[in-house]
Amino acid sequence: RRNKKQVPSFRKLIKTSKVKLENKLKNKQFKQQSTLKKYRKEQRKLRQAVKDAVSKKPIPLEDPKEKRPGKRIEREEEEEEEALPLDMMDEDDLQLLKDLGQRASFLTRDLSSSEPVHAKKRKHEHVIDKYEKIPRTLQTSPEKELIHLLPIKDKSGIIPQTREKPVIDSNQEEEDQEEMELEEEIIEEPIKELTLEEHLIERKRKVQEKKVHIAVLASAVLSDPQSNIKKLKELRSMLMEQDPDVAVTVRKLVVVSLMELFKDITPSYKIRPLTEAEKATKTRKETQKLREFEEGLVSQYKFYLENLEQMVKDWKQRKLKKSNVLSLKAYKGLAEVAVKSLCELLVALPHFNFHNNIIVLIVPLMNDVSKVISEMCCEAVKKLFKQDKLGQASLGVIKVISGFVKGRNYEVRPEMLRTFLCLRIKEIEVKKDTEDINKPKKFMTFKEKRKTLSRMQRKWKKAEEKLERELREAEASESTEKKLKLHTETLNIVFVTYFRILKKAQRSPLLPAVLEGLAKFAHLVNVEFFDDLLVVLHTLIESGDLSYQESLHCVQTAFHILSGQGDVLNIDPMKFYTHLYKTLFKLHAGATNEGVEIVLQCLDVMLTKRRKQVSQQRALAFIKRLCTLALHVLPNSSIGILATNRILMHTFPKTDLLLDNESQGSGVFLPELDEPEYCNAQNTALWELHALRRHYHPVVQRFAAHLMAGAPSEGSEALKPELSRRSAVELFETYSMAAMTFNPPVESLNLKRKDKVLQGDSFLDEDLNQLIKRHCNKVDTELPLDFTKYLETSL
């Protein structure tokens, strides 16, 4: 019978576990061993059936014992007659034999009996009597086994066919059985146990073999990708390594190797599937080879991404597989390598197929419980935003992040929203302005050329236009219009996410990231939302639920809005000035020292850039409070604050009255008052500069002396260019002490060594020498000390 079972595919074989394959091999061996026994059993049944059929043949009623010899002679004569050739028989006899051969009873009935051919059975004949009439024969020779062949069918019916089976010697059977038992013993021999040292050596050897195999396959693919694209399939099959000793290591190596291979051999364009018309058309061999390479590359890349996704799912579900090759601890290591590979592909191949699928995998992992994986994914997204010039990939990521944040009801890590700060969106221009600035160059029509140009000029003009078209195609640069369109759509989604959080999740930990993002992109917000946004920011500040850093971000966002397109709005931001003035004293040299950077940014926007809207009283109050703040913060913050004061003294020249101790005007300075306009700052002096002049940090000393001299731009008290040309924020970051080192480093003191070193008595006075010698040479008499008498008196 034809075997209908299909051969398993290569993919199915890869997924089959090692235990399953071993079980299949054992079953196959067992079937081969038991075939002989089954065959004998079937033959035994067939012999018994044939024997029963023969015993039921009708026998003539004469006594078989008396007429047996005569019957044998008659049969021999009949056989001799049948052996005669047909041409020696009469035609009547031959016709009779043919007629008898067509009857079914001719084969089953004895011709010597006088019973008619179609005689009916006797109804009154007893079964026992009929059985007694059957002749008994002694079995003198062993029965021969028969093999049943295909029957012959004619007009009368089916004629069975059999053949004798050759006899097998029993000794040969015993030998075969012994050989089979020996094979079973060999198969079932236990594996030799290895020591720990031998096991480690064996594992090292296996890992080395796998490394060489991976290197050979990868080198073959890199040398000729189009010819050896099938090697990727063989390399990817090693992701299903089943050896428990090296399974984890080999899978990690294969994942990283495939990732590097795809980064190297992937083309710089997206591969689209061929249409039916394209497949039907005949192409050259080179084109056909390229199509096969692209199709195989996309297919293997897809399977590879599915494998990485499955690794991450296995770790998330924490379910052991039936093969038990990997432990639960190994799942995390494999998942980390898989996520790292996905992040690399996200950044390296934003133009290639399945990039959106990678984004869908990476974005949920940005909010993962594991800090390592979360940071890895966030860094990859930041890197993608920084290097994406056009904005197509950034738009895809922003869409997925916005949907994810909304789906989780804004309960996500703040790091997800902080990635928005790396977007390369600086300005969005109106479409009309863009067209006016970058008008596409129009070529002259034939009629215009004929009217204005001669024949020779037309010829040169045609060649020039052709060259310009080729140069434009060679540049292959995206149009500014498309870029601005993508940036506009991206920023709209970002603002929608920010405004949703401000409206529905004001007490969420995402609020600092939202305010920081609004502060960066506030100049791009639509003017229609300015009034409502400022109201929301002021409400948040007045609520008192915000930390000092969140409130500073609110102030920064408000002034970024007012310094951009908000100049046209008639809004008084005095409440934001008051809030910043009040918040300054919450900063100190401890944990809040990092908030000074936001303060410096706010002061630049609020005072320097809005100098025309700032009164002198407000500027004096801020300079005085900043000098007081510089006394109790770290050196880098003091440098940034003094640099800001230097800029303010240059921006508002009349503030130099703070360097004089004579008070002007009426009133007394009120340092505890939180209103900068009414604290009478003109009646005080910057005495803090004298204390800062004796600061341990040399740069702080230099800035204090510079401000005491009136912040001159020339002369001995002027600052060096490396200090004067840097902004306050840059100075704050430059002299940061985050590395727990003194910045700048302390210079080592090089003491001049003397030629002769004085030792011993030469350092002492002569009279003192004699006194020391006398006391040293004097022999002390030790007297017993008795403290009991003092104890008795005290008692």
Coordinates of C-alpha atoms in Angstrom, one line a residue, residues 57 71 248 275 367 468 609 677:
K57 CA -14.5 -30.1 1.1
K71 CA -7.9 -44.3 -6.0
V248 CA 21.3 30.1 25.5
T275 CA 2.4 42.6 -9.0
N367 CA 7.0 51.3 29.9
E468 CA 19.5 71.4 -14.2
K609 CA 14.6 89.0 26.4
E677 CA 8.0 95.8 42.9

